[in-house]
Short mmCIF file of C-alpha atoms in Angstrom, two decimals:
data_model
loop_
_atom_site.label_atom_id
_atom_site.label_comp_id
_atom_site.label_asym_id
_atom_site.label_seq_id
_atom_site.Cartn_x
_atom_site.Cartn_y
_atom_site.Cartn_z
CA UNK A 1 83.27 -52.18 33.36
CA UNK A 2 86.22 -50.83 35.26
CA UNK A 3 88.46 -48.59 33.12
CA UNK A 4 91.84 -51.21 33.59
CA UNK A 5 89.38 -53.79 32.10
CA UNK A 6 88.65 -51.50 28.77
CA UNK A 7 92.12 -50.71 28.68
CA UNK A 8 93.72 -54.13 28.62
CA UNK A 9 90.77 -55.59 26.11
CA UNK A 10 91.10 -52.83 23.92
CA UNK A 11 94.95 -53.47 23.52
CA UNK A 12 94.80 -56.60 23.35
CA UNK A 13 92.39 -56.86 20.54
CA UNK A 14 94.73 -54.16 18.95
CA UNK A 15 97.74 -57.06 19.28
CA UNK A 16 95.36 -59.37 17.86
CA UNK A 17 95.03 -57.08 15.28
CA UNK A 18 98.65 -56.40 14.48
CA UNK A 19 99.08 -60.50 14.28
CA UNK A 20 96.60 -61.16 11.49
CA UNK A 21 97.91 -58.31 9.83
CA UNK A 22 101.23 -60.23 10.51
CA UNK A 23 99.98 -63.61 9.22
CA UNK A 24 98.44 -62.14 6.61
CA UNK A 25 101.91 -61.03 5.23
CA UNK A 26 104.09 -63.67 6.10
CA UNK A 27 101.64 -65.87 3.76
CA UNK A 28 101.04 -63.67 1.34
CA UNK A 29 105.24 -63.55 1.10
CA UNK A 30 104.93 -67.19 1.59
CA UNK A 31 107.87 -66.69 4.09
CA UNK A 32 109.83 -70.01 5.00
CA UNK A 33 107.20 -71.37 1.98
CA UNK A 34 104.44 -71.24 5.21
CA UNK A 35 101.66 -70.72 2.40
CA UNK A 36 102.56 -73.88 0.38
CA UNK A 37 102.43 -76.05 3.22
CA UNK A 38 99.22 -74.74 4.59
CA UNK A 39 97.03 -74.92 1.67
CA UNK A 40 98.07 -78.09 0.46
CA UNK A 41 97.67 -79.60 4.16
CA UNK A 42 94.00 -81.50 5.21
CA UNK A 43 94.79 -79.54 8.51
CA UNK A 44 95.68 -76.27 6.97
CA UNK A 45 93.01 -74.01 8.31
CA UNK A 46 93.72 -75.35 11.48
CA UNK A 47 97.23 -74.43 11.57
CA UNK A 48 96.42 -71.25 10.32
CA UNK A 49 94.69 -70.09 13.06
CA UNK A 50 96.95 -72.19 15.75
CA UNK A 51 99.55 -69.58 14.11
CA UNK A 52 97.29 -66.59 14.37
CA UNK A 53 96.39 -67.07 17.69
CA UNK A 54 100.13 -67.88 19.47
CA UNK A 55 101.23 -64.84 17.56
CA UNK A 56 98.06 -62.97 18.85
CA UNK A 57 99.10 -63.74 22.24
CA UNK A 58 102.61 -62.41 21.97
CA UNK A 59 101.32 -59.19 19.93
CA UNK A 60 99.12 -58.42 22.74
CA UNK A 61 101.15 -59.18 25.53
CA UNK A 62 103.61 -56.43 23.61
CA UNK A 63 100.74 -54.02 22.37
CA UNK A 64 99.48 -54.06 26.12
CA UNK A 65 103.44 -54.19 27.79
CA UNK A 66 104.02 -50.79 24.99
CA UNK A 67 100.98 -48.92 26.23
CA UNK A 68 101.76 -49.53 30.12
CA UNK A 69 105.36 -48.03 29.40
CA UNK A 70 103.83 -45.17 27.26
CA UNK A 71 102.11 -43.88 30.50
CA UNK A 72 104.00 -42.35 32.22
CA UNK A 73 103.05 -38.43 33.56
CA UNK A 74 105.19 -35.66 32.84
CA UNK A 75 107.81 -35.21 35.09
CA UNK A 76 108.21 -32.33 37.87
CA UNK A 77 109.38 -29.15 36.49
CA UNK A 78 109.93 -27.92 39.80
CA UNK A 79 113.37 -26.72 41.81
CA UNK A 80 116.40 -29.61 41.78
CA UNK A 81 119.28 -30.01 42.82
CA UNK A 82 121.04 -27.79 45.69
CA UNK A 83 122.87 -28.50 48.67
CA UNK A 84 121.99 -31.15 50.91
CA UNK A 85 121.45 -30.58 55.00
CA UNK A 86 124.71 -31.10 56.64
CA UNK A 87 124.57 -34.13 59.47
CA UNK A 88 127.29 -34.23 62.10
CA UNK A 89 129.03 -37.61 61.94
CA UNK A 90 130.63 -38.90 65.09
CA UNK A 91 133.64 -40.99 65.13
CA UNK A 92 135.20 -42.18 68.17
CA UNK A 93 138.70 -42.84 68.87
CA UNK A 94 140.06 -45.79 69.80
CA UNK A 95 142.43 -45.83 72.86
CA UNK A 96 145.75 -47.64 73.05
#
């Protein structure tokens, strides 16, 4: 498998990852009373993992958008700066 393959898999099951670590809290915290209302819902389990899953998407998308951005290479150390290479400009005059 090609390495840009690995590399957006693995990140994105880290985001996946970081959202049922997420959902884990928020019902544990029972945050906007999210717990109550799924375990006292017929359809609970299924909203559960609706949750988990549309959070999983955005976690990844950021997880994978985070480690893009933390790629970059070092930048040239090497000699900046200094004067640029003069270039004649013409300019004719207009007669009158």
């Amino acid at each position: 498998m090609p390495k840009i393959f690995r590399f957006y898999i693995r990140h994105c099951l880290i985001g996946f990852a970081i959202s049922g670590i997420f959902t884990a809290l928020l019902m544990y915290f029972n945050v906007a009373n999210l717990w109550h209302l799924i375990s006292t819902s017929d359809i609970g389990l299924m909203a559960l993992t609706v949750f988990w899953v549309l959070n999983g998407i955005v976690f990844a998308g950021a997880q994978t958008a985070v480690a893009v951005l933390l790629m970059t290479e070092p930048e040239d150390k090497g000699p900046r700066g200094g004067k640029g290479v003069r270039v004649p400009a013409l300019a004719y005059a207009s007669k009158r």
